[in-house]
Coordinates of C-alpha atoms and ligand atoms in Angstrom, one line a residue:
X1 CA 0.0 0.0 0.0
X2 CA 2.1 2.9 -0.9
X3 CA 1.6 6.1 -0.4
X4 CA 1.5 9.0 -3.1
X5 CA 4.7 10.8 -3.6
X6 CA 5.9 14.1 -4.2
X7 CA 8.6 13.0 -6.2
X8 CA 8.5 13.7 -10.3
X9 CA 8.2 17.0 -11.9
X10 CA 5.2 18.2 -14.1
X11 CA 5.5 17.7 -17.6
X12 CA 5.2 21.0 -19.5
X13 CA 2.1 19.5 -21.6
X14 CA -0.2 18.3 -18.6
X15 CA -2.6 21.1 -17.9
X16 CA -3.4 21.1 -14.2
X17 CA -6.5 20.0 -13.4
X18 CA -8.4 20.9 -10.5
X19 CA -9.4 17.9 -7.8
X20 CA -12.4 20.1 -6.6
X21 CA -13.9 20.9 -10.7
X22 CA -13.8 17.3 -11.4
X23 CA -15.4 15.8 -7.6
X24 CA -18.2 18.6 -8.8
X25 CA -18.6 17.2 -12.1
X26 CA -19.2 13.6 -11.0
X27 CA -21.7 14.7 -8.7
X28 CA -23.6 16.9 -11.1
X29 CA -23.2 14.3 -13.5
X30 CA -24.0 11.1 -11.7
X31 CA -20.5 9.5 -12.0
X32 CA -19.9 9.1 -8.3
X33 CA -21.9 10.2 -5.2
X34 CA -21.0 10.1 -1.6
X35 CA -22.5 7.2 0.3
X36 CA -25.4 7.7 2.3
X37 CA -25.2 11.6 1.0
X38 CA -28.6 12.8 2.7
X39 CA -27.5 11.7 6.1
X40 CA -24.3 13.3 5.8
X41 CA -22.2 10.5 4.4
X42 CA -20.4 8.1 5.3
X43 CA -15.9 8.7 5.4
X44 CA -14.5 6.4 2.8
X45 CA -17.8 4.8 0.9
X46 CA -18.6 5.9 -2.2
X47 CA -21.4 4.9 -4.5
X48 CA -21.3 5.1 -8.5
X49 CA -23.9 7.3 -10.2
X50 CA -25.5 5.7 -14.0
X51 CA -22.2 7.5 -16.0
X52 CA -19.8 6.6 -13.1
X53 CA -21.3 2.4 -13.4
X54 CA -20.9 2.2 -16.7
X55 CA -17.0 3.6 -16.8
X56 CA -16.3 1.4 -13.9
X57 CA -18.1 -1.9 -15.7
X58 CA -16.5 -0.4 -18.7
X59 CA -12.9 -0.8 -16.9
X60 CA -13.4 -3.9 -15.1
X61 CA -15.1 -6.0 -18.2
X62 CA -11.7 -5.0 -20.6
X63 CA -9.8 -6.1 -17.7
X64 CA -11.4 -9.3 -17.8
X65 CA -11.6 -9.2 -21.7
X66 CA -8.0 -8.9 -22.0
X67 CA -6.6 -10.7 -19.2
X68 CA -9.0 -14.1 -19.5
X69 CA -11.1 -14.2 -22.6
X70 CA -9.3 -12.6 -25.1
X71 CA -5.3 -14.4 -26.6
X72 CA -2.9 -13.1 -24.8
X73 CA 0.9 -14.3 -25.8
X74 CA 3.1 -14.2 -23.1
X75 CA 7.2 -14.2 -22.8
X76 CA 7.6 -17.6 -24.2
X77 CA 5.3 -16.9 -27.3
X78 CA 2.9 -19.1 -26.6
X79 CA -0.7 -18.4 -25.2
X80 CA -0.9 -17.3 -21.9
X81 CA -3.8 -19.5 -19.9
X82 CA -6.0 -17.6 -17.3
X83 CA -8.9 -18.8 -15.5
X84 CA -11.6 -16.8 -13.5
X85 CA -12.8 -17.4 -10.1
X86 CA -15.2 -15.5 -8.0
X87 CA -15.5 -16.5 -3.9
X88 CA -17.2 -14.8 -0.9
X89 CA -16.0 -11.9 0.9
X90 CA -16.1 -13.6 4.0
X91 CA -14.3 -16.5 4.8
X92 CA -12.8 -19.1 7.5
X93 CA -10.8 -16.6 9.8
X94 CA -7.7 -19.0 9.4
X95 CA -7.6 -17.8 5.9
X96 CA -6.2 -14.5 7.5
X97 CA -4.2 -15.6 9.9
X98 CA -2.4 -18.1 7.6
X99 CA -2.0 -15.1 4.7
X100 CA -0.4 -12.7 8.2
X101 CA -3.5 -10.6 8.1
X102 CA -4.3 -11.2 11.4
X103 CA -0.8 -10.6 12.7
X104 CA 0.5 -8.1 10.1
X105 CA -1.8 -6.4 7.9
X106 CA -1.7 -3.2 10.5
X107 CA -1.3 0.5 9.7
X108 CA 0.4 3.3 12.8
X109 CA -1.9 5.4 14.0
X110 CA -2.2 8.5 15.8
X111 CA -5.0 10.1 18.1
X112 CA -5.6 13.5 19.0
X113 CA -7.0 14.2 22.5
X114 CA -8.0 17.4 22.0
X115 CA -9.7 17.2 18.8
X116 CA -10.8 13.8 18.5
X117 CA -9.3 13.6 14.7
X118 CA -7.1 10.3 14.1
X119 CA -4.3 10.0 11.2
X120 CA -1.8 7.8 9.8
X121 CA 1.3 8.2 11.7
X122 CA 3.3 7.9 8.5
X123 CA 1.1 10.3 6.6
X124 CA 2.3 13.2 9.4
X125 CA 5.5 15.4 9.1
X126 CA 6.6 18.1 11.7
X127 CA 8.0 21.2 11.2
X128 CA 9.8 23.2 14.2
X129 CA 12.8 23.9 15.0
X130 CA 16.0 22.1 16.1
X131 CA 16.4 23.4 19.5
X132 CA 15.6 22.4 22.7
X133 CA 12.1 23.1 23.8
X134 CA 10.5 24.9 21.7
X135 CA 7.4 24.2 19.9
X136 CA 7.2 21.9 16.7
X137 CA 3.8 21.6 14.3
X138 CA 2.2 18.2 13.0
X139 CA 0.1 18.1 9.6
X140 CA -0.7 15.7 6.8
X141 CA 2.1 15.2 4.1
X142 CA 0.9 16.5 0.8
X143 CA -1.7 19.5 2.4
X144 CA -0.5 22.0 1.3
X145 CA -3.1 24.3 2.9
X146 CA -1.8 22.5 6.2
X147 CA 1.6 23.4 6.2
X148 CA 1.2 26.9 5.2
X149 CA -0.5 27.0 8.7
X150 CA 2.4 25.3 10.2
X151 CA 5.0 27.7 8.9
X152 CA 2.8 30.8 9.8
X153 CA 2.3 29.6 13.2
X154 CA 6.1 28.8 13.4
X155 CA 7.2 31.9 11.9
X156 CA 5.2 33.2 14.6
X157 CA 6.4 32.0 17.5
X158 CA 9.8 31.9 16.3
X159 CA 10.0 35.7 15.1
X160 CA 11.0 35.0 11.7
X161 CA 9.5 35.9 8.0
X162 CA 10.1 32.4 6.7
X163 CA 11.7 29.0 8.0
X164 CA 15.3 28.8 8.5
X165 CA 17.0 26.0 6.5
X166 CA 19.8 25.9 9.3
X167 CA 17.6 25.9 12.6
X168 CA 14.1 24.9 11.5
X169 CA 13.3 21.4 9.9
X170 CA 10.7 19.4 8.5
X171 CA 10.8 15.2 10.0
X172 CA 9.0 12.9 9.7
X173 CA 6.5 12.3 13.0
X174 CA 7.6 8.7 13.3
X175 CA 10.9 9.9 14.0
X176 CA 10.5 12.0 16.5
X177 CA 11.2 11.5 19.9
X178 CA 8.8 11.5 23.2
X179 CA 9.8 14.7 24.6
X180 CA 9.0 16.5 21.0
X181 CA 5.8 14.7 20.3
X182 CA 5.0 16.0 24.0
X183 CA 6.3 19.7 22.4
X184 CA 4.4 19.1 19.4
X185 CA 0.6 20.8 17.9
X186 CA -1.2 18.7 16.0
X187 CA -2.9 19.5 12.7
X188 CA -6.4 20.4 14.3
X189 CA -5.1 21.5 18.0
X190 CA -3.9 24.8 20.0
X191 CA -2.0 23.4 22.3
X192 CA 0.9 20.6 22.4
X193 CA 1.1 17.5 23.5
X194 CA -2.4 16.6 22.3
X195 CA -1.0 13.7 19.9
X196 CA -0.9 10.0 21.2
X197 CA 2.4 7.7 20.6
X198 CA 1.0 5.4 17.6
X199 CA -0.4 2.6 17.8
X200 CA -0.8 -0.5 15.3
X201 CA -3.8 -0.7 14.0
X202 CA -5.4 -3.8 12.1
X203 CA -7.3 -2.5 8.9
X204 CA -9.6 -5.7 8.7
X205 CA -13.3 -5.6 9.3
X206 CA -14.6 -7.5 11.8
X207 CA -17.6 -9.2 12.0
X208 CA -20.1 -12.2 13.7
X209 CA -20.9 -15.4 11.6
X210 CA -24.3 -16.7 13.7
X211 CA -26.4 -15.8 16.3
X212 CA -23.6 -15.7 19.1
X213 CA -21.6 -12.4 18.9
X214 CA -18.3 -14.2 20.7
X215 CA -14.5 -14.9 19.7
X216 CA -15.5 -18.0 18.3
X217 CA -18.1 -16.4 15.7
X218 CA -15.6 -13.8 14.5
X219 CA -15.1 -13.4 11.1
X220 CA -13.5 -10.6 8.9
X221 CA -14.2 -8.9 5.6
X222 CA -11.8 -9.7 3.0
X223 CA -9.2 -7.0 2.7
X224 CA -7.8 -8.5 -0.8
X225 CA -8.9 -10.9 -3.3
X226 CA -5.7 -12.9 -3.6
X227 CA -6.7 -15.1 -0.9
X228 CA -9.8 -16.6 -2.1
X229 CA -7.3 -17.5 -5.1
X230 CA -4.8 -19.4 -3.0
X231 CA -7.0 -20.9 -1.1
X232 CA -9.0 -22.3 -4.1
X233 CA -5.5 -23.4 -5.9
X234 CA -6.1 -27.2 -5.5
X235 CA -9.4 -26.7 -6.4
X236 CA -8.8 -25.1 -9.8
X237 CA -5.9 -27.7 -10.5
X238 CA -8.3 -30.8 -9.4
X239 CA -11.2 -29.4 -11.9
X240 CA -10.0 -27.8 -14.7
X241 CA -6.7 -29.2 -17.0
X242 CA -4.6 -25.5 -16.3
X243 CA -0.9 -26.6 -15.9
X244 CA 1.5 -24.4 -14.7
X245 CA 2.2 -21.6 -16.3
X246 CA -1.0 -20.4 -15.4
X247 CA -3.0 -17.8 -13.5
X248 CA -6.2 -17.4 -11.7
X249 CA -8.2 -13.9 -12.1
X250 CA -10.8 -12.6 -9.8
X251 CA -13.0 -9.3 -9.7
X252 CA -14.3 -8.6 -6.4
X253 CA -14.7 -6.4 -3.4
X254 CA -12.3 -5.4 -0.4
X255 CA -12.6 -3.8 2.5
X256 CA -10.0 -1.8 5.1
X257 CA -10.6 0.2 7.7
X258 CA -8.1 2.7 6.5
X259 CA -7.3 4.9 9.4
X260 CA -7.6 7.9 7.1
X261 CA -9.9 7.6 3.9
X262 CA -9.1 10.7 1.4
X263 CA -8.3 11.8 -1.7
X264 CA -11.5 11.4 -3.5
X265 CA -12.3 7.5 -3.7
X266 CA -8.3 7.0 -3.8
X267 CA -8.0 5.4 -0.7
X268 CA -11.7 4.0 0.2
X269 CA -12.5 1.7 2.6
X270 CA -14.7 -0.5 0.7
X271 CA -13.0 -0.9 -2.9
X272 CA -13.0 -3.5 -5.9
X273 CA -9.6 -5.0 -7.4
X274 CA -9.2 -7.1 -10.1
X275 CA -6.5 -9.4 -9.4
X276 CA -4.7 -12.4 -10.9
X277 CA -2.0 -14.6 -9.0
X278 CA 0.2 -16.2 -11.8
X279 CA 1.7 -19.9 -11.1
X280 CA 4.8 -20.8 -12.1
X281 CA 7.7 -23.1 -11.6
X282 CA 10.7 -21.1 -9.9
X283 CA 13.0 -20.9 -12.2
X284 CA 10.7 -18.9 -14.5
X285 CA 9.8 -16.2 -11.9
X286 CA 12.0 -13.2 -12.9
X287 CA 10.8 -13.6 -16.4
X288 CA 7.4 -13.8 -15.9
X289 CA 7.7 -11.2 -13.5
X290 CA 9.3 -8.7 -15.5
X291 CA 6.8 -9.7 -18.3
X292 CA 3.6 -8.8 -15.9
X293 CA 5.4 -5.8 -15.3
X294 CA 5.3 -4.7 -18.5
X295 CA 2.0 -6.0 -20.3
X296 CA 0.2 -4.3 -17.3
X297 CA 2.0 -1.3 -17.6
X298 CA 1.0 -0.6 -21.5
X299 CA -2.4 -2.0 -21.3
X300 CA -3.7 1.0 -18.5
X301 CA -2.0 3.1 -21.7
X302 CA -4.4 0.9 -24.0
X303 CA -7.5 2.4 -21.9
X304 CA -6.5 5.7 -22.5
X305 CA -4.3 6.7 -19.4
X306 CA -1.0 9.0 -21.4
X307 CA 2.6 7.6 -20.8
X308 CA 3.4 11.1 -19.4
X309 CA 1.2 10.4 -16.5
X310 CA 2.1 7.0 -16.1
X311 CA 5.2 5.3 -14.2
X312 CA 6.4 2.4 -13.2
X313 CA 8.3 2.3 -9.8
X314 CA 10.3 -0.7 -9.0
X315 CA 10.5 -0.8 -4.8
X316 CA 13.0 -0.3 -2.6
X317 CA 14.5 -3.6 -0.3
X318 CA 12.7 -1.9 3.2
X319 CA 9.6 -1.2 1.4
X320 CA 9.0 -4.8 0.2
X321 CA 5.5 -6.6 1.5
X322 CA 6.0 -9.3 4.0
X323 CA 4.8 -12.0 1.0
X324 CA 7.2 -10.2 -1.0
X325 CA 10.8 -12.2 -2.7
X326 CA 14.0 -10.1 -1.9
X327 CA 15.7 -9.6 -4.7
X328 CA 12.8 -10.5 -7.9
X329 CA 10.9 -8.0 -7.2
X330 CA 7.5 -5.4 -6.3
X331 CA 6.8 -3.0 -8.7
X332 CA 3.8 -0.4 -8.5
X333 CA 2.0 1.4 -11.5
X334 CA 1.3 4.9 -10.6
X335 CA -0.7 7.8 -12.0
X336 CA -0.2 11.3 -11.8
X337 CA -3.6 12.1 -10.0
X338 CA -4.0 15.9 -9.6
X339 CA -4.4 15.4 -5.9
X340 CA -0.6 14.0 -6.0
X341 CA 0.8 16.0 -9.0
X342 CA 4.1 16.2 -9.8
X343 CA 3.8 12.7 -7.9
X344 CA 2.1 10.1 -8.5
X345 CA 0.1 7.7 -6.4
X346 CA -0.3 4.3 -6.6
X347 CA -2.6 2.4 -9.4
X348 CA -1.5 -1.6 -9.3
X349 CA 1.2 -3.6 -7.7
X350 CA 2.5 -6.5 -9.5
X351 CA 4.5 -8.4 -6.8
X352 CA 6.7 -11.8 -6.7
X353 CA 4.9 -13.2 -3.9
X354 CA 7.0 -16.2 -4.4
X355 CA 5.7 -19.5 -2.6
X356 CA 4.5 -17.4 0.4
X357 CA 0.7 -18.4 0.2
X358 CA 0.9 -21.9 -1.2
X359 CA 3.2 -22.4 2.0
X360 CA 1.6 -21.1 4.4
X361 CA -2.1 -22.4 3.5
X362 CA -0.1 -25.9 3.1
X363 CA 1.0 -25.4 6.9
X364 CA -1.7 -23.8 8.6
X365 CA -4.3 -26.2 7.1
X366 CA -2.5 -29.7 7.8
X367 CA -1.5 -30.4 4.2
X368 CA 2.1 -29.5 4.2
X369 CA 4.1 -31.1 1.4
X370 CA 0.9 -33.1 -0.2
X371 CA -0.1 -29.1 -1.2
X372 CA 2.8 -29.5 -3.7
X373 CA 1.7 -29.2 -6.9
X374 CA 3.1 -32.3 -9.6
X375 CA 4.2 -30.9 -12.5
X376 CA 4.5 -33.8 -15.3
X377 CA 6.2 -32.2 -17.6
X378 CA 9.6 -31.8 -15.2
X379 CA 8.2 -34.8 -12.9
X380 CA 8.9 -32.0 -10.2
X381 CA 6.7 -31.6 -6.8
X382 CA 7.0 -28.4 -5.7
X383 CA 4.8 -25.0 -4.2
X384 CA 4.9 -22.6 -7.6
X385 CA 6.0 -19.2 -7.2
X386 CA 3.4 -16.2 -7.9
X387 CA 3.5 -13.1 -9.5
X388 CA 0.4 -11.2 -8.7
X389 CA -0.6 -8.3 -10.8
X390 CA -3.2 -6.5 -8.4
X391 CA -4.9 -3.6 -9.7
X392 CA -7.5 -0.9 -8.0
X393 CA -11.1 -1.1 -10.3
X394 CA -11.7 2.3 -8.3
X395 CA -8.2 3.8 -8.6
X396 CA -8.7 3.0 -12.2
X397 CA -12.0 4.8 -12.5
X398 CA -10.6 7.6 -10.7
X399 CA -7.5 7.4 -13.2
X400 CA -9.6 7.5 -16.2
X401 CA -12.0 10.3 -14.9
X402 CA -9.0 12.2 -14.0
X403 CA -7.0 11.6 -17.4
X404 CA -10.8 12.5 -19.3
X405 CA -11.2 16.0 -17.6
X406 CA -10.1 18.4 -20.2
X407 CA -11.1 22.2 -19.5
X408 CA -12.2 23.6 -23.3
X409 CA -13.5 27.4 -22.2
X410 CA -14.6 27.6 -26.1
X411 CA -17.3 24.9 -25.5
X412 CA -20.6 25.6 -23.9
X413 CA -20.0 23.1 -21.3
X414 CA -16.9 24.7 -20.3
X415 CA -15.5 20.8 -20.1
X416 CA -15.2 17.9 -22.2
X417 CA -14.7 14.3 -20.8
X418 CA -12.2 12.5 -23.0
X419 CA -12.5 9.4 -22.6
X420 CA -10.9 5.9 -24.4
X421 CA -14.3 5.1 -27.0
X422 CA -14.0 2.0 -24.9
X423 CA -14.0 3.3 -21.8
X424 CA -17.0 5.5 -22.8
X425 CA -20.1 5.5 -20.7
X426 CA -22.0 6.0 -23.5
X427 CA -20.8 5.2 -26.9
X428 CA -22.6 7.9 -28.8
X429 CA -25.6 9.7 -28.3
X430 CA -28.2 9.6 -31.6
X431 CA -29.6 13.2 -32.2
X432 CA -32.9 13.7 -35.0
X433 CA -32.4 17.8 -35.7
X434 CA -35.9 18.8 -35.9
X435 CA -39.0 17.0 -34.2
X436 CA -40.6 16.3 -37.2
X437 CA -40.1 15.1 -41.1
X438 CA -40.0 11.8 -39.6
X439 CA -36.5 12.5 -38.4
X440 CA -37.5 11.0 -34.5
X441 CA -38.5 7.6 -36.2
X442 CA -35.3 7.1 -37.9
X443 CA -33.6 8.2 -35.2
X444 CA -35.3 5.7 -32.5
X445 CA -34.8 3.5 -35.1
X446 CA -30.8 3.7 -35.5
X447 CA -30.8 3.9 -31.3
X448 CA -32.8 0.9 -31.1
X449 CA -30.6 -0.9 -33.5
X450 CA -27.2 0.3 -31.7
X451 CA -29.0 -0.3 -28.1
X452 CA -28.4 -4.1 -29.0
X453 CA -24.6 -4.0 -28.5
X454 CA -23.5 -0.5 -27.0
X455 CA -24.8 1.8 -24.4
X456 CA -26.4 5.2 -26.6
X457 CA -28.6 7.7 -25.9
X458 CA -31.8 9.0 -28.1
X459 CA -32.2 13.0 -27.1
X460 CA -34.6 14.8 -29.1
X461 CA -34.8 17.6 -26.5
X462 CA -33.5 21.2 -26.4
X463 CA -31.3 22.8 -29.3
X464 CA -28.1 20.6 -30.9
X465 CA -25.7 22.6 -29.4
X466 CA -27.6 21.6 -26.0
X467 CA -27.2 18.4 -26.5
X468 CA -23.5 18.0 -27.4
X469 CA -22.7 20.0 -24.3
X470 CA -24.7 17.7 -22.4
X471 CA -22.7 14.4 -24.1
X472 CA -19.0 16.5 -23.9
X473 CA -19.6 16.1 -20.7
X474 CA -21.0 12.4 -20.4
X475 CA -17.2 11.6 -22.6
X476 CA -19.7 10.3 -25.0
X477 CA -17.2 10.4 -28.6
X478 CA -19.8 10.5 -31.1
X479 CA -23.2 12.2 -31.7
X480 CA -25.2 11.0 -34.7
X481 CA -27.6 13.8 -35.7
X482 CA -30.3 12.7 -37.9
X483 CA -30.8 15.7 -40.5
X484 CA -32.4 16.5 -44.0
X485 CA -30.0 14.8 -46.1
X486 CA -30.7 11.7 -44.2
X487 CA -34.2 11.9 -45.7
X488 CA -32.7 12.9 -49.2
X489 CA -29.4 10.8 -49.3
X490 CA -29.7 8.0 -46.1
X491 CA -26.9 9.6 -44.8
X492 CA -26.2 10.7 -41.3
X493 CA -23.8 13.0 -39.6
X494 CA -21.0 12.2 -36.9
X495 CA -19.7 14.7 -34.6
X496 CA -16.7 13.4 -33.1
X497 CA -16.2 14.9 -29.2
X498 CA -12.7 16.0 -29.4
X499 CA -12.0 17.6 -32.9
X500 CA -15.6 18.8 -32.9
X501 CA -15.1 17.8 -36.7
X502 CA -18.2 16.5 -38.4
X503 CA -18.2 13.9 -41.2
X504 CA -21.5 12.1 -43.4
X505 CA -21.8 8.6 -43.1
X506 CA -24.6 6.4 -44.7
X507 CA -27.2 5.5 -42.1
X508 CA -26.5 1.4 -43.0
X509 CA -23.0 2.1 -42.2
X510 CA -22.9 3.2 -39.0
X511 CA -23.7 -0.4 -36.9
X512 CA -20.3 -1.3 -38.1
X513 CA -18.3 1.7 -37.8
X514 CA -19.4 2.7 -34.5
X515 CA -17.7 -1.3 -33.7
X516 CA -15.0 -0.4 -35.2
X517 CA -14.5 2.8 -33.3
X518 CA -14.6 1.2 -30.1
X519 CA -12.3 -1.6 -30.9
X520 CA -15.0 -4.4 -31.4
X521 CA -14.4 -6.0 -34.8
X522 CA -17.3 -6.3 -37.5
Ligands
LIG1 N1 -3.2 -8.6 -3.0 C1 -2.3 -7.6 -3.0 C2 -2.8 -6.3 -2.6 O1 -4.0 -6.2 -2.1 P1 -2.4 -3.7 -2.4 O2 -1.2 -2.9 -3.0 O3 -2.6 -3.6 -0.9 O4 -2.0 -5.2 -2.7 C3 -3.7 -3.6 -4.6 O5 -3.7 -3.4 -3.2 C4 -4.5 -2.4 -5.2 O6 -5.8 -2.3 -4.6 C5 -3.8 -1.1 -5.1 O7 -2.8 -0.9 -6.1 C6 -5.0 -0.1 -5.2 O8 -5.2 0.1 -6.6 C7 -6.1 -0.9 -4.6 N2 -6.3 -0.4 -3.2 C8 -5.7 -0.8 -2.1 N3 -6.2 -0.1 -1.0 C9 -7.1 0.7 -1.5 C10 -8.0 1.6 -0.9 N4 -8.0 1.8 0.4 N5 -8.9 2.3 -1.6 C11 -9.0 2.1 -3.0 N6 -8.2 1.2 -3.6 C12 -7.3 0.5 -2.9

């Protein structure tokens, strides 16, 4: 789970977008509401809005398209062989503490007595200065409204028009010591010393299986998919005639109780992944690994996300998961979100888990070595190693909404929503000019025709102009307009959503075409 960083500089072409424009527009729009909205919400749920369902099936069913249905040649040049899976959200509680859940899967955190907030230790910085007792200010890494009220508040107290690079310094709040935490403000408090020492925190969601609310009835909300996977490896093996190489793919809901939700649906505490663990024998690991690395890396740019906002950032030996191999490799995807621009922020990790899982489910349940897999081919028993490309469906929605947002003061909208045709909410929106001349009829004609494979919209409402604005904003690429010469010549005309450019196209035509447009071949 990393963290956005500051690091990176802006490239010169990105415009900057603003976090608080495009939050507005998926309201307005019905892309994404807040959960529970008209009883004040609830911190870290979000629910998807008609536009905001469609983008997120949109993301999650190419995902699955590409990764399982669809050929996919892998480093060897042959076919790579991916099955799907799909298990509950809650499951035996030794699941969790076989994966290190239960022991491990914990985040620092910090409370403050006066104000009652709570934050990720590792989220908060201090700012003060180097000598003994004085003061020193908490706030949240990356607010930048935050720290300018740490450094006025230290410039105050210290006398000074700006921080002094030789006596005042910014740490980070996990390394400071007792006696400055006990010297130290937090973000939403007056006085010092208000901030607890942190505490581990487990991020799983508990709950009761039965009537009995005891120890013996609790059960937790899956906080990743991956397990369902491992645990189901025999099972796929006994049922199905995979042989390693293969992989397992599953879409499905998490849930952490992060200790600070933000950023938009960045960092949610109920979220969807779409991950695949990827079996292999040993020996093959940095290959494959290096592979997943890559194929994952262009595909987001296959969705639309630019390579200038895109990076891929191999991790450093103390970052490395506990499942994680020393030495092969953790990788993360990251997109320049506006919220972490110059930086980036995390969008996938593809990880060598190595034979972490298969191991430890092998122990914890009794199996031990009859958990090996045979592999005829080598006559070999062994536990396969993994590499586990595990991707955000929400990050990736939030990605793509991000990446679509493109300010255009000449339109009437003000906005335009650029999105990938396939990524599209709706795939084109089907327009007769006037209410009359029979141009409605062939217009609910050509929708109901499209309607069979794509999601479109039939508007008759309002003036043209209207109506575009109304689709520039929905992302939808194409308006059809149904217009005189369609009743002299069959012929129809196109708008296309970024050029603005308009084109004729005979009405017969335009089943095919609008396939072809969104990658789906005749
Ligand atoms: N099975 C490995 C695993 O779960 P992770 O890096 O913790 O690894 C994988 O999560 C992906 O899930 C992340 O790259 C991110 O896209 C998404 N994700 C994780 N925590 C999230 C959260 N609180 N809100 C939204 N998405 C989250």
């Amino acid at each position: 789970m990393s963290e956005p960083t500051a690091a990176g500089s802006p490239s010169p072409e990105v415009p900057a977008k603003s976090m608080e424009q495009i939050v507005s527009l998926c309201r307005r729009r019905g892309f994404v509401f807040q959960s529970s909205e008209i009883y004040g919400g609830i911190n870290g749920f979000w629910d998807y809005g008609p536009l905001g369902t469609e983008l997120k099936r949109n993301l999650k069913n190419a995902w699955w398209q590409d990764v399982v249905q669809r050929e996919l040649i892998g480093p060897t040049g042959d076919a790579v062989d991916i099955v799907g899976l799909d298990c509950t959200i809650i499951m035996n509680p030794k699941v969790w503490q076989a994966s290190g859940h239960v022991g491990g899967f914990n985040d620092p955190m910090v409370d403050c007595r006066a104000s009652k907030a709570r934050y990720r230790a590792d989220h908060l910085v201090v700012l003060g200065s180097i000598a003994a007792g004085s003061r020193l200010w908490a706030f949240v890494e990356g607010d930048d409204a935050a720290r300018t009220k740490a450094t006025k508040a230290l410039c105050k107290y210290e006398k000074c028009d700006a921080p002094d690079p030789a006596r005042h310094v910014l740490r980070p709040f996990t390394a400071i010591t007792a006696d400055e935490r006990a010297r130290t403000i937090g973000p939403d408090a007056d006085e010092p010393g208000s901030l607890t020492e942190p505490r581990m925190f487990n991020l799983m969601f508990e709950t009761h299986c039965g009537a009995v609310r005891d120890e013996d009835s609790k059960a937790y909300l899956r906080p990743e998919t991956a397990q369902g996977i491992f645990v189901n490896f025999q099972n796929v093996v006994d049922s199905t005639r995979v042989k390693v190489p293969f992989g397992i793919a599953q879409v499905g809901k998490a849930f952490r109780n992060e200790v600070t939700p933000r950023n938009f649906t960045f960092r949610s505490r109920e979220f969807e992944q779409m991950e695949i663990e990827f079996f292999i024998h040993p020996s093959e690991a940095n290959q494959w690994y290096a592979w997943w690395r890559d194929w994952r890396f262009s595909w987001w740019q296959s969705i639309g996300l630019t390579s200038s906002n895109l990076q891929l950032r191999e991790h450093d030996r103390d970052e490395l998961a506990h499942y994680a191999k020393e030495g092969a490799g953790t990788s993360d995807i990251e997109y320049r979100f506006p919220f972490t621009a110059p930086g980036f922020g995390e969008l996938e990790g593809v990880a060598h888990r190595a034979d972490f899982d298969l191991r430890a489910h092998a122990t914890h349940s009794g199996k031990n070595d009859k958990a090996k897999y045979f592999d005829q081919a080598r006559n070999e028993r062994y536990f396969p190693h993994v590499i586990e490309p595990s991707a955000g469906a929400d990050r990736g929605t939030l990605a793509l909404l991000c990446e679509a947002y493109t300010p255009d003061p000449s339109r009437p909208s003000g906005v335009f929503m650029r999105f990938h045709p396939r990524m599209a909410p709706v795939k084109a929106g089907i327009f007769p000019l006037v209410n009359k001349e029979g141009m409605p009829e062939i217009g609910e004609k050509l929708f109901r025709t499209l309607r069979k494979k794509h999601v479109v919209e039939f508007d008759e409402k309002q003036s043209i102009g209207k109506r575009y604005a109304r689709m520039d904003e929905a992302g939808t690429p194409f308006c059809i307009t149904i217009d005189s010469e369609t009743l002299s010549s069959q012929t129809v005309t196109v708008r296309h959503r970024d050029t603005q450019q308009q084109e004729k196209l005979g009405i017969e035509q335009v089943p095919a075409w609008l396939d072809r447009q969104i990658g789906l071949e005749d």
